XYZ file of C-alpha atoms in Angstrom:
431
model
C -0.171 0.183 0.117
C 0.988 3.737 -0.444
C 0.064 6.654 1.310
C -0.630 9.842 -0.721
C -1.486 13.027 1.109
C -2.937 16.656 0.042
C -0.948 19.636 0.650
C -0.844 21.382 4.183
C -3.645 23.133 6.105
C -2.748 25.510 9.063
C -4.378 25.299 12.197
C -2.123 28.174 13.692
C -1.178 31.464 12.104
C 2.234 32.526 10.759
C 4.248 33.694 13.897
C 1.865 31.893 16.282
C 3.725 31.078 19.267
C 2.864 27.600 19.992
C 3.310 24.893 22.876
C 5.035 21.626 22.720
C 2.637 19.182 21.373
C 0.304 21.478 19.978
C -1.371 20.586 16.678
C -0.164 23.241 14.094
C -1.318 21.697 10.523
C -3.244 18.700 9.003
C -3.551 17.208 5.485
C -6.043 15.041 3.829
C -4.523 11.478 3.228
C -5.401 8.473 1.321
C -4.225 4.976 0.946
C -3.718 3.119 -2.470
C -3.310 -0.337 -3.201
C -0.300 -1.242 -4.803
C 0.480 -4.052 -7.285
C 0.803 -7.420 -5.677
C 0.354 -5.704 -2.288
C -2.421 -5.968 0.261
C -5.700 -4.656 0.019
C -6.062 -1.197 0.836
C -6.999 -0.086 4.419
C -9.859 2.218 5.689
C -12.155 1.746 3.055
C -15.195 2.735 4.744
C -13.399 6.096 5.927
C -11.176 6.686 2.732
C -12.499 10.140 2.020
C -12.371 11.443 5.608
C -8.795 10.496 6.962
C -6.355 13.380 7.916
C -3.153 13.596 9.586
C -2.713 16.039 12.067
C 0.900 17.255 12.885
C 2.102 18.289 16.417
C 5.221 19.964 17.201
C 7.634 18.364 19.918
C 8.768 21.582 20.923
C 7.210 25.076 21.781
C 8.228 28.338 19.799
C 7.287 30.675 17.100
C 5.802 28.857 14.019
C 6.974 30.110 10.391
C 4.953 28.479 7.882
C 7.013 27.147 4.394
C 5.172 27.696 1.116
C 1.880 25.936 0.653
C 0.148 24.527 -2.383
C -3.057 26.240 -1.883
C -6.501 25.982 -3.462
C -7.766 22.144 -4.159
C -4.111 20.829 -3.685
C -4.613 21.167 -0.403
C -7.697 19.244 -0.225
C -6.922 16.188 -2.276
C -4.323 13.567 -2.280
C -1.892 14.386 -4.837
C 1.372 13.884 -3.025
C 3.268 10.760 -1.488
C 3.849 10.983 1.798
C 7.265 11.582 2.783
C 8.251 11.717 6.625
C 11.492 14.018 5.605
C 9.166 16.548 4.223
C 9.708 19.762 6.079
C 6.337 21.864 6.387
C 7.239 24.706 8.800
C 10.181 26.369 10.839
C 10.056 26.775 14.535
C 12.164 29.511 16.523
C 12.965 28.555 19.852
C 14.512 29.973 22.388
C 17.750 28.259 23.040
C 18.499 24.773 22.301
C 15.566 22.493 21.757
C 15.399 19.763 24.543
C 14.290 16.374 23.950
C 12.477 14.630 21.172
C 12.677 16.849 18.121
C 10.325 14.461 15.985
C 7.060 15.801 15.196
C 4.037 13.496 16.399
C 1.564 12.496 14.117
C -2.172 11.472 15.111
C -4.836 10.463 12.653
C -8.637 11.369 12.491
C -11.218 9.710 10.621
C -14.891 10.098 10.025
C -17.540 7.537 8.637
C -19.931 9.543 6.616
C -23.696 9.204 6.822
C -23.416 8.721 3.125
C -20.695 9.151 0.433
C -22.372 12.388 -0.543
C -22.258 13.935 2.941
C -18.707 15.100 2.359
C -16.850 18.617 3.284
C -12.927 18.336 3.393
C -12.760 22.305 4.014
C -11.773 21.654 7.820
C -10.503 19.267 9.929
C -13.007 16.556 10.629
C -15.701 18.566 8.780
C -18.551 16.889 7.073
C -21.883 14.845 8.273
C -20.498 12.015 10.145
C -22.206 8.869 11.861
C -18.651 8.534 13.685
C -15.494 10.419 14.354
C -12.376 8.924 15.661
C -8.699 9.600 16.204
C -5.642 7.769 17.117
C -1.999 8.092 17.992
C 0.480 5.440 17.693
C 3.280 4.718 20.268
C 5.196 1.788 21.934
C 2.952 -0.222 24.271
C -0.456 -1.530 24.640
C -3.157 -0.123 22.916
C -6.203 1.424 24.575
C -9.964 2.621 23.106
C -12.296 4.561 24.447
C -15.703 4.652 23.140
C -18.348 7.433 23.521
C -21.788 7.110 22.864
C -22.473 10.376 21.327
C -24.320 13.137 23.369
C -24.212 16.887 23.149
C -22.513 17.322 26.272
C -19.708 15.146 25.296
C -18.940 16.447 21.680
C -16.982 19.045 22.722
C -14.876 16.794 25.739
C -14.127 14.077 22.905
C -13.769 16.108 19.518
C -12.252 19.218 21.058
C -12.675 22.592 19.916
C -11.489 22.228 16.797
C -12.252 19.005 16.001
C -9.911 15.753 15.463
C -9.599 15.373 19.105
C -6.404 17.580 19.388
C -6.869 18.030 23.147
C -7.094 14.549 23.869
C -4.450 13.572 21.658
C -1.927 16.037 22.983
C -2.872 14.945 26.493
C -2.256 11.037 25.955
C 0.931 9.074 26.015
C -0.499 6.714 23.515
C -1.371 4.359 22.022
C -4.561 5.470 22.210
C -7.913 5.401 20.056
C -10.824 7.501 20.677
C -14.227 6.853 19.062
C -17.151 9.105 19.121
C -20.614 8.208 17.689
C -22.838 11.088 16.990
C -26.481 11.523 18.448
C -28.244 12.282 14.877
C -30.570 11.381 14.907
C -30.488 8.889 17.520
C -29.485 9.365 21.052
C -27.612 6.164 21.720
C -28.725 4.626 25.064
C -27.781 1.692 26.843
C -30.663 -0.340 25.237
C -29.957 0.879 21.947
C -26.433 0.065 22.170
C -27.216 -3.425 23.670
C -29.887 -4.369 20.883
C -27.328 -2.955 18.037
C -24.914 -5.669 19.419
C -27.484 -8.448 19.394
C -28.835 -7.837 15.762
C -27.857 -10.141 13.062
C -27.739 -9.239 8.986
C -31.352 -10.368 8.934
C -32.708 -7.990 11.685
C -30.807 -5.447 9.883
C -32.065 -6.039 6.611
C -35.708 -6.102 8.093
C -35.050 -2.617 9.497
C -33.932 -1.263 6.208
C -36.840 -2.817 4.414
C -39.177 -1.375 6.863
C -37.603 2.229 6.473
C -37.381 1.822 2.755
C -41.179 1.357 2.901
C -41.275 5.030 4.488
C -39.135 6.702 1.824
C -41.879 6.531 -0.929
C -43.772 8.734 -2.928
C -44.828 10.984 -0.228
C -41.228 11.516 1.075
C -39.548 14.721 0.583
C -35.493 15.414 0.690
C -35.754 16.035 4.076
C -37.366 12.303 4.647
C -34.591 10.988 2.517
C -31.718 12.480 4.583
C -33.205 11.775 7.604
C -33.731 8.019 6.779
C -30.081 7.625 5.744
C -29.058 8.993 8.594
C -31.178 6.889 10.966
C -30.563 3.723 8.936
C -26.848 4.302 9.118
C -27.055 4.154 12.891
C -29.415 1.426 13.299
C -27.575 -1.188 11.359
C -24.385 -0.065 13.100
C -23.177 -1.775 16.405
C -20.773 0.613 18.090
C -19.693 -1.992 20.821
C -19.195 -4.672 18.384
C -16.971 -2.665 15.838
C -13.127 -3.304 15.374
C -11.385 -0.607 13.592
C -8.391 0.079 11.688
C -5.507 1.968 12.953
C -2.193 2.690 11.765
C 0.556 1.255 14.080
C 4.256 0.166 14.017
C 4.437 1.480 9.972
C 1.553 -0.617 9.237
C -2.183 -1.381 9.895
C -3.419 -3.193 13.074
C -7.434 -3.794 14.036
C -8.239 -2.433 17.632
C -9.846 -4.723 19.917
C -13.098 -4.286 22.178
C -13.146 -0.980 23.903
C -11.297 -0.875 26.936
C -13.489 2.142 28.340
C -16.901 3.508 27.582
C -18.160 7.013 28.076
C -21.775 7.344 28.488
C -24.300 10.046 29.630
C -27.545 9.805 31.898
C -29.057 12.666 29.825
C -28.917 10.328 26.775
C -31.462 8.104 28.756
C -34.926 9.511 27.791
C -37.802 8.806 30.060
C -39.878 8.075 27.121
C -38.747 6.240 23.970
C -40.401 4.668 20.988
C -40.835 0.836 20.357
C -41.571 -0.652 17.099
C -44.525 -2.397 16.999
C -43.591 -5.143 14.717
C -39.617 -5.535 14.891
C -39.377 -4.800 18.670
C -36.480 -2.403 18.856
C -36.590 0.840 20.957
C -35.199 4.021 19.753
C -35.100 7.620 21.685
C -34.475 11.087 19.918
C -34.704 14.469 21.115
C -37.842 16.566 20.232
C -36.072 18.814 18.157
C -34.822 15.613 15.914
C -38.454 14.628 15.227
C -39.343 18.254 14.522
C -36.615 18.137 11.932
C -37.844 15.092 10.114
C -39.769 14.790 7.079
C -43.822 14.329 7.092
C -43.489 10.752 6.052
C -40.724 9.983 8.418
C -43.093 11.839 11.535
C -45.813 9.481 10.205
C -43.618 6.580 10.526
C -42.671 7.563 13.965
C -46.275 8.013 14.792
C -48.097 4.877 13.519
C -45.106 2.237 13.255
C -44.002 2.714 17.099
C -45.598 2.990 20.271
C -44.488 5.016 23.320
C -42.653 3.360 26.118
C -42.530 5.259 29.381
C -39.048 4.341 31.004
C -38.510 4.458 34.693
C -34.847 4.892 36.337
C -35.136 1.165 37.458
C -35.459 0.319 33.717
C -32.333 2.575 32.921
C -30.254 0.798 35.918
C -31.293 -2.326 34.502
C -30.175 -1.503 30.800
C -27.075 -0.089 32.292
C -26.230 -3.511 34.280
C -26.728 -5.506 31.002
C -24.396 -3.337 29.121
C -21.664 -3.414 31.791
C -22.049 -6.809 31.814
C -21.860 -6.908 28.042
C -18.919 -4.885 27.721
C -16.929 -6.721 30.312
C -17.608 -10.042 28.690
C -15.873 -8.818 25.502
C -13.045 -6.836 27.489
C -12.613 -7.927 31.087
C -12.317 -5.439 33.801
C -13.666 -2.727 31.110
C -13.854 0.793 32.625
C -17.241 2.647 32.207
C -17.609 6.035 32.794
C -21.048 7.630 33.138
C -21.328 11.634 32.803
C -24.431 12.795 35.634
C -26.531 15.571 35.066
C -26.581 18.981 36.372
C -29.142 18.949 39.350
C -30.156 22.672 39.583
C -31.617 24.887 36.935
C -31.788 28.622 37.495
C -34.692 28.675 35.268
C -36.790 27.026 37.443
C -38.843 29.457 39.892
C -41.245 27.272 41.893
C -41.530 28.584 45.459
C -42.728 25.046 46.354
C -43.904 21.724 45.353
C -47.355 22.338 47.012
C -50.199 21.124 44.766
C -47.784 19.101 42.511
C -48.735 15.306 42.369
C -46.222 12.646 42.985
C -43.944 11.801 41.408
C -42.200 14.907 41.292
C -39.437 13.713 39.191
C -41.612 13.056 36.302
C -43.107 16.926 36.617
C -40.171 19.005 37.716
C -36.667 18.540 35.582
C -34.198 19.073 38.284
C -35.866 16.915 40.728
C -35.677 14.327 38.022
C -32.099 14.720 37.173
C -31.567 14.635 40.969
C -32.786 11.163 41.221
C -31.103 10.109 38.200
C -27.767 11.292 39.689
C -28.711 9.376 43.120
C -29.558 6.220 40.938
C -25.807 6.533 39.495
C -24.474 6.772 42.550
C -26.260 3.434 43.643
C -24.944 1.899 40.225
C -21.314 2.928 41.062
C -21.392 1.010 44.204
C -23.068 -2.075 42.587
C -21.270 -2.329 39.428
C -17.955 -0.715 39.979
C -18.265 2.008 37.372
C -17.095 5.592 37.699
C -19.250 8.905 37.851
C -17.931 11.908 35.681
C -19.276 14.300 38.104
C -20.874 17.000 35.562
C -22.851 18.173 38.320
C -19.661 19.396 40.608
C -17.934 20.812 37.914
C -20.457 22.956 36.523
C -21.161 24.255 40.026
C -17.410 24.980 40.843
C -17.208 27.000 37.206
C -20.848 28.529 37.672
C -23.476 26.781 35.828
C -25.349 29.784 34.554
C -22.382 30.873 32.490
C -20.869 27.584 31.539
C -24.039 25.350 31.417
C -26.693 27.417 30.892
C -29.185 25.247 29.467
C -28.013 22.172 31.677
C -26.566 20.613 28.507
C -24.423 22.504 26.276
C -21.107 23.593 27.970
C -18.659 26.211 27.280
C -15.032 25.810 26.239
C -13.946 25.978 29.939
C -16.568 23.357 30.680
C -15.330 20.998 28.286
C -11.728 21.253 29.074
C -12.611 20.280 33.008
C -14.762 17.557 32.028
C -12.188 16.374 29.680
C -9.421 16.433 32.218
C -11.774 14.442 34.865
C -12.338 11.738 32.044
C -8.521 11.460 31.641
C -8.172 11.390 35.515
C -10.738 8.569 35.766
C -8.832 6.500 32.901
C -5.708 6.861 34.509
C -6.740 5.923 37.857
C -7.976 2.740 36.255
C -4.977 2.181 34.164
C -6.415 1.959 31.012
C -3.797 1.520 28.410
C -2.397 4.372 26.455
C -4.113 7.159 28.277
C -1.439 8.032 30.630
C -0.275 11.547 30.364
C 1.968 12.553 27.347
C 5.350 14.488 27.841
C 3.104 17.619 26.611
C 0.498 17.238 29.337
């Protein structure tokens, strides 16, 4: 196989004073088959592979001339590790390793046409991932996509830059998006249990929706939904670059979940039996044929906290069968809400958790504490972090956080992974 690349795209301006380990540029890469060689790798992600160069030293970055235009987006150049893309002016002599660090970012498109190679990990992806190679045992962190974790995992600029800078490696991070499905513990379990026939039945059922009454929004929504339903994040084994070649990851060493993904009312397919949960705004964004299908082909199912706990326990067992001792991290919820102005709860019928959102979140957090004692999991205490930073400024709607919030939660995730000795996530020299 041969590796080809585009020109270089800058992540920092000319004259920027970079920190050691900071990503300064990326290129689009492709893998080509060579006569008589092995089959090319990364076939499902072949249009969305990118290499990020991080400088091993701090200093002032001076760009070397770039090709510009489409040459910076398309792979026309053979990869040459000796190519110099920038000069770095350092104070005194550079200390330590002066070899640039390379991490890889990859995206699995919802459909081949859903591409946009104008930025780092730009485009419409069902799944994003990134990895950095290094000596030692690989570790994989799988995140079931949720709004509050997107900035934590993918970072402010995409490509998981902050995570890749912070870990020694070899480490692999996978983020499954929540558009349109929020990945509940139940949906992850069901996806792992479905076989090819069950996936085909889901596809055939959904194909009946995309008919004469469907509009373009229905088609787009259906493509995203089918991509998610026919995937199995728990059992997926991904390709990574390792030791100058290609390797496959094993079962995830750690899962990052969120209690916010566990909706208290889901939809169950009347004939096929699988359950889905979507945030209300996702349903509003669907086309008319899709909304009719969701109304007619599904029945609403009320989900108790006890049912969520049981789903978590089943998922934990499944993860630890595939990877004995797998680390499970669950993000809790902000328990307060500045927008609530109820002076008291007199006159409200029990259970209050179904009527007052902050009470419901408090109950969910208490359930997680019980689960942590029972199943040996770790809680990512979003509630405490938000209280420390100031929830009104850093988590104003209880879900979507500021950059500072993302940085603090990311640091806590890494602390918990390191406390559990998850391979690959030890601190890097740049942490």
